[in-house]
């Protein structure tokens, strides 16, 4: 039973319904999934007012507790919540067949005016309601059929389905859900460190792993004065843009100048980028260990540049014992750009500030390095000393969602 007697009716006239995602199909712990998703929803909704959030039969209900909640803001926030496959706004009305018809006519006027076919689907959790679900659907369907001459009923492939739900305190009317963000609730998939540059790729890679339920912390390597304060601001902006999806993000800004200058001074130019990347991996692993993260994430895509060949990835991956996730590895640049636009990071990513990788780029980078030659080039370096200095200089910046 979905009675909720200890709580009052929702304030305001609309509520939000969230349909949960794939844990329904998978063997994942359903309760854990639900609770994680509701906890994430609760945090994401904080800026938009006070809400009551609870789940019944794979639907999560988001109900305003006060009449002044920002429902547009709340709905947009929920459209970016991983774990939700579909969402809709529903309008409350009296538990009366006539009131339900009137609400459907006005609340769904746009959808119903534009469609040719429709059907009505009813559910009642209040079994004392005088009509059965089928009777209610037939009644509402008949009335809407009369009210909208453009509509005919189609039980199998309707363009619009009018959903009616008779619950404890009110009846609710809503249209078909719109697609949600999908994926798994952030936190279900453990924690990882994402290497965030200012480019197009790494924000998309971060987003893809967050979508699989991974809680992220970011590491950014900063090469002042070779890279400008604006370049760092850009990276922080990118992290901020990811927070509606990922929740609050900590960015660990690592001073990288000393390491880069040392490598340039003492190592073969053609190996510079790879040696630098290996330091990135080592330092990221150090950060991961401190925060209990179990993997690293990069925005590498096979063959995109010289440092992203299979041999190069083997060499960079060998610098860490953690798994390195490269969710973009099989994607074309166009696909990455499309995703980047969709998630809202593209316009910031293309701002023309230099990245630490673009300073001291070798003229002829080695595309088929061997681990032996890399290790030989590193033999003369004080790796622990260089790392310690970088790690001690880390600045942590928290971007609130
Ligand atoms: P992006 O668009 O993400 O910058 P890219 O195609 O420019 O990627 P590279 O510059 O070769 O590729 O970097 C490969 C990956 O290494 C990046 O996706 C990112 O994960 C990581 N990386 C590069 N530079 C930095 C940096 N300054 N700080 C943190 N991570 C970095
Ligand atoms: Mg880059």
Coordinates of C-alpha atoms and ligand atoms in Angstrom, one line a residue:
X1 CA 0.0 0.0 0.0
X2 CA 1.2 3.4 -0.8
X3 CA -0.5 5.3 2.0
X4 CA 1.5 7.9 3.6
X5 CA -0.6 8.8 6.6
X6 CA 2.0 10.4 8.7
X7 CA 2.6 13.0 6.1
X8 CA 0.4 15.8 4.8
X9 CA -0.5 16.5 1.2
X10 CA 2.1 18.1 -1.0
X11 CA 1.9 21.9 -1.1
X12 CA 1.5 23.4 -4.5
X13 CA -0.2 21.9 -7.5
X14 CA 2.6 20.0 -9.2
X15 CA 4.8 17.1 -8.3
X16 CA 7.7 15.4 -10.2
X17 CA 7.8 11.7 -10.9
X18 CA 11.1 10.0 -11.5
X19 CA 11.3 6.6 -13.1
X20 CA 14.2 4.6 -11.9
X21 CA 16.7 3.0 -14.3
X22 CA 18.4 -0.2 -15.0
X23 CA 18.6 -1.7 -11.5
X24 CA 15.2 -3.0 -12.2
X25 CA 16.8 -5.3 -14.8
X26 CA 20.1 -6.0 -13.1
X27 CA 21.0 -7.8 -10.0
X28 CA 22.1 -4.7 -8.3
X29 CA 20.9 -4.0 -4.8
X30 CA 17.6 -2.3 -5.5
X31 CA 17.2 -0.7 -2.1
X32 CA 20.8 0.6 -2.2
X33 CA 20.1 2.0 -5.7
X34 CA 16.9 3.7 -4.6
X35 CA 18.4 5.2 -1.5
X36 CA 21.4 6.5 -3.3
X37 CA 19.3 8.1 -5.9
X38 CA 17.0 9.7 -3.4
X39 CA 19.9 11.0 -1.4
X40 CA 21.5 12.5 -4.6
X41 CA 18.1 14.0 -5.5
X42 CA 17.7 15.5 -2.1
X43 CA 21.1 17.3 -2.4
X44 CA 20.5 18.4 -5.9
X45 CA 17.1 19.9 -5.0
X46 CA 18.3 22.0 -2.1
X47 CA 18.6 25.2 -4.1
X48 CA 15.0 24.9 -5.3
X49 CA 13.1 24.7 -2.1
X50 CA 12.0 22.0 0.4
X51 CA 10.8 18.7 -1.0
X52 CA 9.5 15.4 0.2
X53 CA 11.1 12.5 -1.6
X54 CA 10.0 8.9 -1.5
X55 CA 9.8 5.8 -3.7
X56 CA 6.9 3.5 -4.4
X57 CA 7.1 0.7 -7.0
X58 CA 10.1 2.0 -8.9
X59 CA 8.7 5.5 -9.1
X60 CA 10.3 8.2 -7.0
X61 CA 7.9 11.1 -6.0
X62 CA 9.3 14.6 -5.5
X63 CA 6.7 16.7 -3.8
X64 CA 7.1 20.3 -2.8
X65 CA 6.6 20.9 0.9
X66 CA 5.9 24.6 0.5
X67 CA 4.1 26.5 -2.3
X68 CA 7.1 28.6 -3.2
X69 CA 9.3 25.8 -4.6
X70 CA 11.0 26.5 -8.0
X71 CA 9.5 23.6 -9.9
X72 CA 11.1 24.5 -13.2
X73 CA 14.5 24.5 -11.6
X74 CA 13.8 21.3 -9.7
X75 CA 12.6 19.6 -12.9
X76 CA 15.7 20.6 -14.8
X77 CA 17.9 19.4 -11.9
X78 CA 16.1 16.0 -11.9
X79 CA 16.6 15.7 -15.7
X80 CA 20.4 15.5 -14.9
X81 CA 20.2 13.0 -12.1
X82 CA 21.9 9.7 -13.1
X83 CA 19.8 6.7 -12.3
X84 CA 16.6 8.3 -13.7
X85 CA 15.4 6.9 -17.0
X86 CA 12.3 9.0 -17.4
X87 CA 10.7 11.9 -15.6
X88 CA 7.4 13.9 -15.8
X89 CA 5.7 16.7 -14.0
X90 CA 2.2 15.9 -12.8
X91 CA -0.6 18.2 -11.9
X92 CA -2.7 17.6 -8.8
X93 CA -6.5 17.9 -8.7
X94 CA -9.4 16.7 -6.6
X95 CA -10.2 13.0 -6.6
X96 CA -13.2 13.4 -8.8
X97 CA -13.6 12.2 -12.3
X98 CA -14.9 15.6 -13.6
X99 CA -11.9 17.4 -12.0
X100 CA -9.5 14.9 -13.5
X101 CA -11.0 15.6 -17.0
X102 CA -10.8 19.3 -16.6
X103 CA -7.2 19.1 -15.4
X104 CA -6.2 16.9 -18.3
X105 CA -7.8 19.3 -20.8
X106 CA -5.9 22.4 -19.5
X107 CA -2.7 20.9 -18.2
X108 CA -2.1 18.7 -21.2
X109 CA -3.8 21.0 -23.7
X110 CA -0.7 21.5 -25.8
X111 CA 0.1 17.8 -26.2
X112 CA -3.5 16.9 -26.8
X113 CA -4.1 19.6 -29.4
X114 CA -1.0 18.6 -31.4
X115 CA -1.7 14.8 -31.4
X116 CA -3.9 12.6 -33.6
X117 CA -4.1 9.6 -31.3
X118 CA -4.2 9.1 -27.6
X119 CA -5.1 6.8 -24.8
X120 CA -5.7 7.1 -21.0
X121 CA -4.0 5.0 -18.5
X122 CA -5.2 5.1 -14.9
X123 CA -3.8 3.7 -11.6
X124 CA -5.4 4.0 -8.2
X125 CA -3.7 3.4 -4.9
X126 CA -6.8 4.7 -3.2
X127 CA -9.0 1.7 -3.6
X128 CA -12.0 3.6 -2.1
X129 CA -12.2 5.7 -5.3
X130 CA -15.7 4.9 -6.8
X131 CA -14.5 4.0 -10.3
X132 CA -12.1 1.1 -11.2
X133 CA -9.0 2.1 -13.1
X134 CA -10.6 0.8 -16.3
X135 CA -13.8 2.7 -15.8
X136 CA -11.9 5.9 -15.0
X137 CA -9.8 5.5 -18.1
X138 CA -12.9 5.0 -20.2
X139 CA -14.6 8.0 -18.7
X140 CA -11.7 10.4 -19.1
X141 CA -10.9 9.0 -22.6
X142 CA -14.5 9.6 -23.7
X143 CA -14.6 13.2 -22.4
X144 CA -11.2 14.1 -24.0
X145 CA -12.3 12.5 -27.3
X146 CA -15.3 14.8 -27.3
X147 CA -13.3 17.9 -26.2
X148 CA -10.5 17.4 -28.9
X149 CA -11.9 16.7 -32.3
X150 CA -8.4 16.1 -33.6
X151 CA -8.1 13.0 -31.4
X152 CA -9.0 9.4 -31.8
X153 CA -8.3 6.7 -29.3
X154 CA -5.5 4.2 -30.1
X155 CA -4.8 1.6 -27.4
X156 CA -1.7 0.3 -29.1
X157 CA 0.4 3.1 -30.5
X158 CA -0.9 6.3 -29.2
X159 CA 1.0 9.5 -29.8
X160 CA 0.0 10.8 -26.3
X161 CA -0.8 8.8 -23.2
X162 CA -2.7 10.7 -20.5
X163 CA -1.7 9.2 -17.2
X164 CA -4.1 9.4 -14.3
X165 CA -3.1 8.4 -10.8
X166 CA -5.5 8.5 -7.9
X167 CA -3.5 8.7 -4.7
X168 CA -4.1 9.4 -1.0
X169 CA -4.6 13.1 -1.0
X170 CA -5.2 13.9 -4.6
X171 CA -5.4 12.7 -8.1
X172 CA -2.5 13.4 -10.5
X173 CA -2.5 13.9 -14.3
X174 CA 0.6 13.7 -16.4
X175 CA 1.8 13.1 -20.0
X176 CA 4.4 10.6 -21.0
X177 CA 7.8 11.0 -19.3
X178 CA 10.6 12.7 -21.0
X179 CA 14.0 10.7 -21.1
X180 CA 16.1 11.1 -18.0
X181 CA 19.9 11.1 -17.8
X182 CA 20.0 7.3 -17.5
X183 CA 22.9 5.5 -16.0
X184 CA 23.4 4.6 -12.3
X185 CA 23.2 6.9 -9.2
X186 CA 26.5 8.6 -8.5
X187 CA 28.3 6.8 -5.7
X188 CA 27.0 3.3 -6.7
X189 CA 30.1 2.7 -8.8
X190 CA 32.8 3.7 -6.3
X191 CA 35.1 6.6 -6.5
X192 CA 37.8 7.6 -9.1
X193 CA 40.1 10.5 -9.8
X194 CA 39.5 12.1 -13.2
X195 CA 42.4 13.9 -14.9
X196 CA 40.7 17.2 -16.0
X197 CA 42.5 19.3 -18.6
X198 CA 40.9 22.4 -20.2
X199 CA 40.1 20.5 -23.4
X200 CA 37.0 19.0 -24.9
X201 CA 37.6 15.4 -24.1
X202 CA 38.3 15.0 -20.4
X203 CA 35.0 16.7 -19.2
X204 CA 33.1 14.2 -21.5
X205 CA 35.1 11.3 -20.1
X206 CA 34.4 12.4 -16.6
X207 CA 30.7 12.7 -17.4
X208 CA 30.6 9.2 -18.9
X209 CA 32.1 7.6 -15.8
X210 CA 29.8 9.6 -13.5
X211 CA 26.9 8.3 -15.5
X212 CA 28.1 4.8 -14.6
X213 CA 27.7 5.7 -11.0
X214 CA 31.3 6.7 -10.2
X215 CA 31.8 9.5 -7.7
X216 CA 34.6 11.8 -9.0
X217 CA 37.3 14.0 -7.7
X218 CA 39.3 16.0 -10.3
X219 CA 43.0 16.5 -10.7
X220 CA 44.3 19.3 -12.8
X221 CA 48.0 19.9 -13.6
X222 CA 48.8 23.5 -13.7
X223 CA 52.0 25.0 -15.2
X224 CA 52.2 28.6 -14.1
X225 CA 53.5 30.8 -15.6
X226 CA 53.5 28.8 -18.8
X227 CA 49.8 28.5 -18.5
X228 CA 47.8 31.5 -17.3
X229 CA 45.4 31.9 -14.4
X230 CA 42.6 32.1 -17.0
X231 CA 43.5 28.5 -18.0
X232 CA 43.0 27.4 -14.4
X233 CA 39.8 29.4 -14.1
X234 CA 38.6 27.6 -17.3
X235 CA 39.2 24.2 -15.7
X236 CA 37.3 25.2 -12.6
X237 CA 34.4 26.4 -14.7
X238 CA 34.4 23.1 -16.5
X239 CA 34.2 21.3 -13.1
X240 CA 31.4 23.6 -12.1
X241 CA 29.5 22.8 -15.3
X242 CA 29.8 19.1 -14.4
X243 CA 28.3 19.5 -10.9
X244 CA 24.6 19.3 -12.0
X245 CA 25.5 15.8 -13.2
X246 CA 28.2 14.7 -10.8
X247 CA 27.3 16.6 -7.6
X248 CA 29.8 18.6 -5.7
X249 CA 33.4 18.3 -7.1
X250 CA 36.7 18.7 -5.5
X251 CA 39.5 19.9 -7.9
X252 CA 43.0 19.1 -6.9
X253 CA 45.2 21.6 -8.6
X254 CA 48.8 20.3 -8.9
X255 CA 51.7 22.6 -9.5
X256 CA 53.4 21.0 -12.5
X257 CA 56.0 23.5 -13.7
X258 CA 59.0 22.1 -11.8
X259 CA 58.4 18.6 -13.3
X260 CA 58.0 19.9 -16.8
X261 CA 61.1 22.0 -16.6
X262 CA 63.1 19.1 -15.2
X263 CA 61.9 16.8 -18.0
X264 CA 62.7 19.3 -20.6
X265 CA 66.2 19.8 -19.2
X266 CA 67.1 16.2 -18.7
X267 CA 65.2 13.9 -21.0
X268 CA 65.0 13.2 -24.8
X269 CA 62.6 15.6 -26.4
X270 CA 60.7 12.9 -28.3
X271 CA 59.7 11.3 -25.0
X272 CA 58.7 14.5 -23.2
X273 CA 54.9 14.1 -23.4
X274 CA 55.0 10.4 -22.3
X275 CA 57.3 11.1 -19.4
X276 CA 55.0 14.0 -18.4
X277 CA 51.9 11.8 -18.6
X278 CA 53.6 9.1 -16.4
X279 CA 54.1 11.8 -13.8
X280 CA 50.4 12.7 -14.1
X281 CA 49.5 9.1 -13.5
X282 CA 51.8 8.7 -10.5
X283 CA 50.5 11.9 -8.8
X284 CA 46.9 11.1 -9.6
X285 CA 47.4 7.7 -8.0
X286 CA 48.8 9.5 -4.9
X287 CA 45.7 11.7 -4.8
X288 CA 43.5 8.6 -5.3
X289 CA 45.1 6.8 -2.4
X290 CA 44.5 9.8 -0.1
X291 CA 40.8 10.0 -0.9
X292 CA 40.0 6.3 -1.2
X293 CA 39.5 6.3 -5.0
X294 CA 40.1 3.1 -6.9
X295 CA 40.7 4.2 -10.4
X296 CA 41.9 6.9 -12.8
X297 CA 40.0 8.4 -15.7
X298 CA 41.4 10.2 -18.8
X299 CA 39.9 11.7 -21.9
X300 CA 42.2 9.7 -24.2
X301 CA 40.9 8.4 -27.5
X302 CA 42.8 5.8 -29.6
X303 CA 44.9 7.4 -32.3
X304 CA 43.8 11.0 -31.6
X305 CA 47.3 12.2 -31.0
X306 CA 50.8 10.8 -30.8
X307 CA 50.5 10.1 -27.1
X308 CA 47.3 8.1 -27.6
X309 CA 48.5 5.1 -29.5
X310 CA 48.2 1.7 -28.0
X311 CA 52.0 1.6 -27.2
X312 CA 51.8 5.1 -25.6
X313 CA 48.8 4.1 -23.5
X314 CA 50.7 1.0 -22.3
X315 CA 53.6 3.1 -21.2
X316 CA 51.4 5.7 -19.4
X317 CA 49.2 3.0 -17.9
X318 CA 52.4 1.2 -16.5
X319 CA 53.1 4.2 -14.3
X320 CA 50.2 3.4 -12.0
X321 CA 48.8 0.2 -10.4
X322 CA 45.3 1.6 -10.6
X323 CA 43.0 0.8 -13.5
X324 CA 42.9 3.6 -16.0
X325 CA 39.5 4.2 -17.5
X326 CA 39.4 5.8 -20.9
X327 CA 35.7 5.9 -21.8
X328 CA 36.3 7.8 -25.0
X329 CA 38.9 5.3 -26.4
X330 CA 36.6 4.1 -29.2
X331 CA 34.9 7.4 -30.0
X332 CA 35.4 9.8 -32.9
X333 CA 36.0 13.4 -32.3
X334 CA 32.6 14.3 -33.7
X335 CA 30.8 12.0 -31.3
X336 CA 32.8 13.5 -28.4
X337 CA 31.9 17.0 -29.5
X338 CA 28.3 16.2 -29.8
X339 CA 28.3 14.8 -26.2
X340 CA 30.2 17.8 -25.0
X341 CA 27.6 20.1 -26.4
X342 CA 24.8 18.1 -24.9
X343 CA 26.3 18.1 -21.4
X344 CA 27.1 21.8 -21.7
X345 CA 30.9 21.9 -21.5
X346 CA 31.7 22.6 -25.2
X347 CA 31.6 26.4 -25.2
X348 CA 34.0 26.6 -22.3
X349 CA 36.3 23.8 -23.6
X350 CA 36.9 25.7 -26.8
X351 CA 38.0 29.0 -25.1
X352 CA 41.5 29.6 -26.3
X353 CA 43.7 29.1 -23.3
X354 CA 46.8 26.9 -23.4
X355 CA 47.0 23.6 -21.6
X356 CA 50.1 22.3 -19.8
X357 CA 50.4 19.7 -22.6
X358 CA 50.7 22.3 -25.3
X359 CA 53.8 23.9 -23.7
X360 CA 57.0 22.1 -24.7
X361 CA 55.2 19.9 -27.2
X362 CA 57.9 17.8 -28.9
X363 CA 58.4 18.3 -32.6
X364 CA 58.6 14.6 -33.3
X365 CA 56.9 12.8 -30.5
X366 CA 57.5 9.0 -30.2
X367 CA 54.4 7.1 -31.2
X368 CA 55.7 3.6 -30.5
X369 CA 57.7 3.9 -27.3
X370 CA 58.9 1.0 -25.3
X371 CA 58.8 0.8 -21.6
X372 CA 62.5 0.1 -21.5
X373 CA 63.5 3.3 -23.2
X374 CA 61.1 5.3 -21.0
X375 CA 62.5 3.8 -17.9
X376 CA 66.0 4.5 -19.1
X377 CA 65.1 8.1 -19.6
X378 CA 63.6 8.3 -16.1
X379 CA 66.6 6.6 -14.4
X380 CA 68.4 9.9 -13.7
X381 CA 65.3 11.6 -12.2
X382 CA 64.5 12.0 -8.6
X383 CA 61.0 10.8 -9.1
X384 CA 59.9 10.6 -5.4
X385 CA 61.4 14.1 -4.8
X386 CA 59.6 15.6 -7.8
X387 CA 56.4 14.0 -6.8
X388 CA 56.6 15.0 -3.2
X389 CA 57.1 18.6 -4.1
X390 CA 54.1 18.6 -6.5
X391 CA 51.8 16.8 -4.1
X392 CA 52.7 19.1 -1.2
X393 CA 51.8 22.1 -3.4
X394 CA 48.3 20.8 -4.2
X395 CA 45.5 23.3 -3.9
X396 CA 42.0 21.9 -3.3
X397 CA 39.1 23.8 -4.6
X398 CA 35.5 22.6 -3.9
X399 CA 32.9 23.4 -6.6
X400 CA 29.5 23.2 -5.0
X401 CA 26.6 21.7 -7.0
Ligands
LIG1 P1 41.5 16.9 -23.6 O1 40.5 17.4 -24.6 O2 40.8 16.2 -22.4 O3 42.4 18.0 -23.1 P2 43.3 16.0 -25.5 O4 42.7 15.3 -26.7 O5 43.7 17.4 -25.6 O6 42.3 15.8 -24.3 P3 45.8 15.3 -24.3 O7 46.1 16.8 -24.1 O8 46.8 14.5 -25.0 O9 44.5 15.1 -25.1 O10 45.5 14.7 -22.9 C1 45.0 13.4 -22.7 C2 44.4 13.3 -21.4 O11 45.3 13.6 -20.3 C3 43.3 14.3 -21.1 O12 42.0 13.9 -21.7 C4 43.2 14.4 -19.6 O13 42.5 13.3 -19.1 C5 44.7 14.3 -19.3 N1 45.3 15.6 -19.2 C6 46.0 16.3 -20.1 N2 46.4 17.5 -19.7 C7 46.0 17.6 -18.4 C8 46.1 18.5 -17.3 N3 46.7 19.7 -17.5 N4 45.6 18.2 -16.1 C9 44.9 17.1 -15.9 N5 44.8 16.1 -16.9 C10 45.3 16.4 -18.1
LIG2 MG1 44.3 18.5 -23.9

